[in-house]
PDB file of C-alpha atoms in Angstrom:
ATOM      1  CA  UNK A   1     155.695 106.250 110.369  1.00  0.00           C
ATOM      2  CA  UNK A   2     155.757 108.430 107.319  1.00  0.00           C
ATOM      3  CA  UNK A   3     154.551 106.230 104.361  1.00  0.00           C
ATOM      4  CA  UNK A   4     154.141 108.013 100.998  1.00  0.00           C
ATOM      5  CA  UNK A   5     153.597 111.662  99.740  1.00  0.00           C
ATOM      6  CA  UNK A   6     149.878 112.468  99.761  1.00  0.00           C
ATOM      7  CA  UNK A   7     149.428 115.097  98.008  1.00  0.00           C
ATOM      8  CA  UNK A   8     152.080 118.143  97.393  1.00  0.00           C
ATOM      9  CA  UNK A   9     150.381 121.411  96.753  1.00  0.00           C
ATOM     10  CA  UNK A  10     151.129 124.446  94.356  1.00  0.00           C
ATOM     11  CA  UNK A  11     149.347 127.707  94.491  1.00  0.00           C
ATOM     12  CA  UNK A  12     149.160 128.679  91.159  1.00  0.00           C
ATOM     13  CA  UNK A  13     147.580 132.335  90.069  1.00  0.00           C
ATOM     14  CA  UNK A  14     145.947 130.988  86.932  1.00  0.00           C
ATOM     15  CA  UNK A  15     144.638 127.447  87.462  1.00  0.00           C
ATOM     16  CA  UNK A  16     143.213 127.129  83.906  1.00  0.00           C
ATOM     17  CA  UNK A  17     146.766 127.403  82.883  1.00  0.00           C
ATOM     18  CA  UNK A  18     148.051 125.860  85.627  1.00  0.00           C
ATOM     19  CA  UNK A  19     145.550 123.096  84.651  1.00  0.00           C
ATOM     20  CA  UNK A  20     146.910 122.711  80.726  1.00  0.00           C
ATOM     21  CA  UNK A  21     150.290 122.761  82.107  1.00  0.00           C
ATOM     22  CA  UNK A  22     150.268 119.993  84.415  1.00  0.00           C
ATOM     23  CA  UNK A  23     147.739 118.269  82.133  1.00  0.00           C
ATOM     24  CA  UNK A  24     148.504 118.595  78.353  1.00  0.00           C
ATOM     25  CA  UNK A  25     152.252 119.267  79.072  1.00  0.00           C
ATOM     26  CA  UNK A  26     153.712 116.951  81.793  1.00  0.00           C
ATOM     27  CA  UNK A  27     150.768 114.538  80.994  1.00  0.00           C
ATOM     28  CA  UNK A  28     149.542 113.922  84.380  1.00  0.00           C
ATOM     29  CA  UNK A  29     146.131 112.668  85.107  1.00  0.00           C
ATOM     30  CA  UNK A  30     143.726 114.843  86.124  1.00  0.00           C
ATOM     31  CA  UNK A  31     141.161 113.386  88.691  1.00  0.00           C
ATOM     32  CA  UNK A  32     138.847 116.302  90.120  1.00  0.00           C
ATOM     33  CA  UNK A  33     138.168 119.752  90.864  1.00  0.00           C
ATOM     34  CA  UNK A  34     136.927 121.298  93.832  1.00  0.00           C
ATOM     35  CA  UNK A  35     136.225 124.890  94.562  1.00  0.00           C
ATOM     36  CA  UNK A  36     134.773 126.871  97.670  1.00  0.00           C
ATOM     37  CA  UNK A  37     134.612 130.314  98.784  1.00  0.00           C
ATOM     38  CA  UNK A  38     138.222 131.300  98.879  1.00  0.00           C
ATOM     39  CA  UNK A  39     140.090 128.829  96.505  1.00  0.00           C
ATOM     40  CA  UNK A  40     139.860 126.420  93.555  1.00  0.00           C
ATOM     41  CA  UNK A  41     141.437 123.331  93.233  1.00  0.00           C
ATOM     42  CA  UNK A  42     142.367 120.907  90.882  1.00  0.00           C
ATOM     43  CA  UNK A  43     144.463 116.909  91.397  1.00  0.00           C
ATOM     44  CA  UNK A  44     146.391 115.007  89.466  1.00  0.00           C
ATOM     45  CA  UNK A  45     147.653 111.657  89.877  1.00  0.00           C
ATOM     46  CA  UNK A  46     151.116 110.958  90.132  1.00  0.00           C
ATOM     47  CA  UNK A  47     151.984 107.171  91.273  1.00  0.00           C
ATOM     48  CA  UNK A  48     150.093 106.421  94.240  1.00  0.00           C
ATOM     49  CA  UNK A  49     150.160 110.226  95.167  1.00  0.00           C
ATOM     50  CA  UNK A  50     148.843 113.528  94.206  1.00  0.00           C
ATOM     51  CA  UNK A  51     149.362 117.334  92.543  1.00  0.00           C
ATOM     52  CA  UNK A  52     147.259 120.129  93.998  1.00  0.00           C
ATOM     53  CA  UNK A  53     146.722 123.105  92.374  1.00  0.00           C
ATOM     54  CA  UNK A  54     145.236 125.871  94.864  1.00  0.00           C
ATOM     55  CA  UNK A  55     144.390 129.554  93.260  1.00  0.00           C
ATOM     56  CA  UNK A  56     143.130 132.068  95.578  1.00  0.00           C
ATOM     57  CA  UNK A  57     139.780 133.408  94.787  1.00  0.00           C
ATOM     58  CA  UNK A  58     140.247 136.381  97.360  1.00  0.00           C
ATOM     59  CA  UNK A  59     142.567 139.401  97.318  1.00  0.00           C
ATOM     60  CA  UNK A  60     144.193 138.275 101.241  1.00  0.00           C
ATOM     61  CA  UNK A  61     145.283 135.090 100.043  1.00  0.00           C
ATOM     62  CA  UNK A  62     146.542 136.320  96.804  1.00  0.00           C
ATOM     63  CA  UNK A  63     148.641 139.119  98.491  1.00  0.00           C
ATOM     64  CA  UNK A  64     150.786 136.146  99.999  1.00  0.00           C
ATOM     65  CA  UNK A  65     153.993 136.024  97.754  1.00  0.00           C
ATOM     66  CA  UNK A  66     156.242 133.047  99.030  1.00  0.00           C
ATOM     67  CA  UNK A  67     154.368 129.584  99.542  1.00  0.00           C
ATOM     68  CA  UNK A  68     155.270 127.045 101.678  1.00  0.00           C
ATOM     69  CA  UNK A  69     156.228 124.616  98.548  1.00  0.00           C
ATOM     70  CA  UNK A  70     160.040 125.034  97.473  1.00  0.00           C
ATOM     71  CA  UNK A  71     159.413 122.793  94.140  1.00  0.00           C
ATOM     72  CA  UNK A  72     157.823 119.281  93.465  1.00  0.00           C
ATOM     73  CA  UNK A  73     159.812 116.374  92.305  1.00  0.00           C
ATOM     74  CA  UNK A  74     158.850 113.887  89.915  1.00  0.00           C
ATOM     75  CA  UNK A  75     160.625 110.660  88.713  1.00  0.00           C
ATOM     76  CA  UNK A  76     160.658 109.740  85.227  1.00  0.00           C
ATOM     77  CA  UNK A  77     162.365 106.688  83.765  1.00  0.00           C
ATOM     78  CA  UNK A  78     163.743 108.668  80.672  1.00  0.00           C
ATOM     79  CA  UNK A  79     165.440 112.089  81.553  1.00  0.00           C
ATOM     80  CA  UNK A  80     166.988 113.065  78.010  1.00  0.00           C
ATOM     81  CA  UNK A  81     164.006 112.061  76.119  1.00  0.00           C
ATOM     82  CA  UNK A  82     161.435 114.028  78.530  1.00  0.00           C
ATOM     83  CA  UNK A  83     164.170 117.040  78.433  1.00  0.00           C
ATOM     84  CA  UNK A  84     163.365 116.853  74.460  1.00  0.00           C
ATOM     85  CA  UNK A  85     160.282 116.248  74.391  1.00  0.00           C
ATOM     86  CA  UNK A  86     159.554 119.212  76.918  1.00  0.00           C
ATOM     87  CA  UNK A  87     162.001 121.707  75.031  1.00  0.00           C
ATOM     88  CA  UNK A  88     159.885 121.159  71.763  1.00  0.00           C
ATOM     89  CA  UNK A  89     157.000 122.440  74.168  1.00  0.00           C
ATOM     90  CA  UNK A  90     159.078 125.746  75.039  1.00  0.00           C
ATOM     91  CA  UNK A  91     159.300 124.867  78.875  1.00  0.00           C
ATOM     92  CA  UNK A  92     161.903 127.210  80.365  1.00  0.00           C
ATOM     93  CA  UNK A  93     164.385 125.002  82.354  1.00  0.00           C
ATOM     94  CA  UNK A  94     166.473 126.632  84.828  1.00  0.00           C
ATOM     95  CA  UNK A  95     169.253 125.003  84.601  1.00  0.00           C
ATOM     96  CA  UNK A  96     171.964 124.216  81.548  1.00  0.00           C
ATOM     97  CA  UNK A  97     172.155 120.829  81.897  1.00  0.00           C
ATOM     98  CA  UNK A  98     171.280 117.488  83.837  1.00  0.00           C
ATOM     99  CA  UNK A  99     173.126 117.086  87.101  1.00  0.00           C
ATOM    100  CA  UNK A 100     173.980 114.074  89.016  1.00  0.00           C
ATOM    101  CA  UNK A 101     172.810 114.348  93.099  1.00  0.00           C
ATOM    102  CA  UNK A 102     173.674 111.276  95.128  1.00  0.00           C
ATOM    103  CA  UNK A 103     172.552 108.713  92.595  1.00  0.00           C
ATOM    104  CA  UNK A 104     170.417 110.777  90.452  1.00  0.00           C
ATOM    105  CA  UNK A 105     169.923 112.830  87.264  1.00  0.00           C
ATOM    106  CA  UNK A 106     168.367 116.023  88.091  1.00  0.00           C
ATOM    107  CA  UNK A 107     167.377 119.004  85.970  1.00  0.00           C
ATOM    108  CA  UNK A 108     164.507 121.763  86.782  1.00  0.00           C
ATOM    109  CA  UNK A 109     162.178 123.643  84.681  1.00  0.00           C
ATOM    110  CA  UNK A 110     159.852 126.037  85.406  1.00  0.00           C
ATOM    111  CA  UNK A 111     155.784 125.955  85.593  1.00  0.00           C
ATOM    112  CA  UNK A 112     153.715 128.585  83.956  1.00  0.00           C
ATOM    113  CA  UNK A 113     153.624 130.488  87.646  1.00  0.00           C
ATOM    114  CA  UNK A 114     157.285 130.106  88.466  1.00  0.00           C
ATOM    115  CA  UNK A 115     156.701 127.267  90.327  1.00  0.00           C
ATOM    116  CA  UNK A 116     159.930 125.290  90.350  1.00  0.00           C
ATOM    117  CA  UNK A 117     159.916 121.381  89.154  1.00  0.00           C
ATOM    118  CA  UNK A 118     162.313 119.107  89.588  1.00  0.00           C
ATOM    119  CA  UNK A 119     162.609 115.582  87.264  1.00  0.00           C
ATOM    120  CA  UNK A 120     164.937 112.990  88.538  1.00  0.00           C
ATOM    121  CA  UNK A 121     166.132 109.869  87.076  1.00  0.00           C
ATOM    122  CA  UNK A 122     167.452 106.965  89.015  1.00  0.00           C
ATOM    123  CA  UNK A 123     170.644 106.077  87.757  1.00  0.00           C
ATOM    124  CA  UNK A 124     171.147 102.772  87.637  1.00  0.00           C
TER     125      UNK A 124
END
């Protein structure tokens, strides 16, 4: 039985950007870095699960162009006032305006590698 998300992962061709971003920007807690021969890593806490941030640190893995992640979804109790607050930060959404899917609000913006993010609120 499938419980919770653990962790989703990004690859991301700048973490240090990648790393303000998810840090300064969507405010997410950053709990550690790791790094080994071929990639560097860096979590954030989300809830009771986890953001990881993988840049390749060798030309094979960065030749790779499509990842396996489509977009990551967070919830967030306010939409309109994190859409403000994250237009007065110049975040490029991809989309003209909040949608309603089954019984959420949905909009996407963009991450500084074109990684696609997706905030949903619960509508109630």
């Amino acid at each position: 039985m499938f419980l919770s998300l653990a962790h989703a992962s990004v690859r991301v061709k700048d973490i240090k950007e990648s790393k303000k971003f998810y840090g300064e920007v969507l405010g997410l807690q950053h709990i550690r870095d790791f790094e080994h021969e071929r990639l560097k890593f860096a979590f954030y806490k989300i809830g009771d699960t986890e953001i990881e941030l993988t840049e390749s640190k060798i030309e094979a893995y960065e030749a790779r162009t499509v990842g396996p992640v489509d977009h990551i979804a967070f919830f967030v109790d306010d939409i309109e006032k994190e859409i403000s607050r994250l237009r007065e930060l110049d975040v490029v959404f991809t989309m003209d305006a909040v949608i309603e899917v089954m019984e959420f609000k949905v909009i996407f913006i963009q991450g500084p590698n074109g990684e696609r993010i997706e905030l949903m609120e619960r509508i109630e």
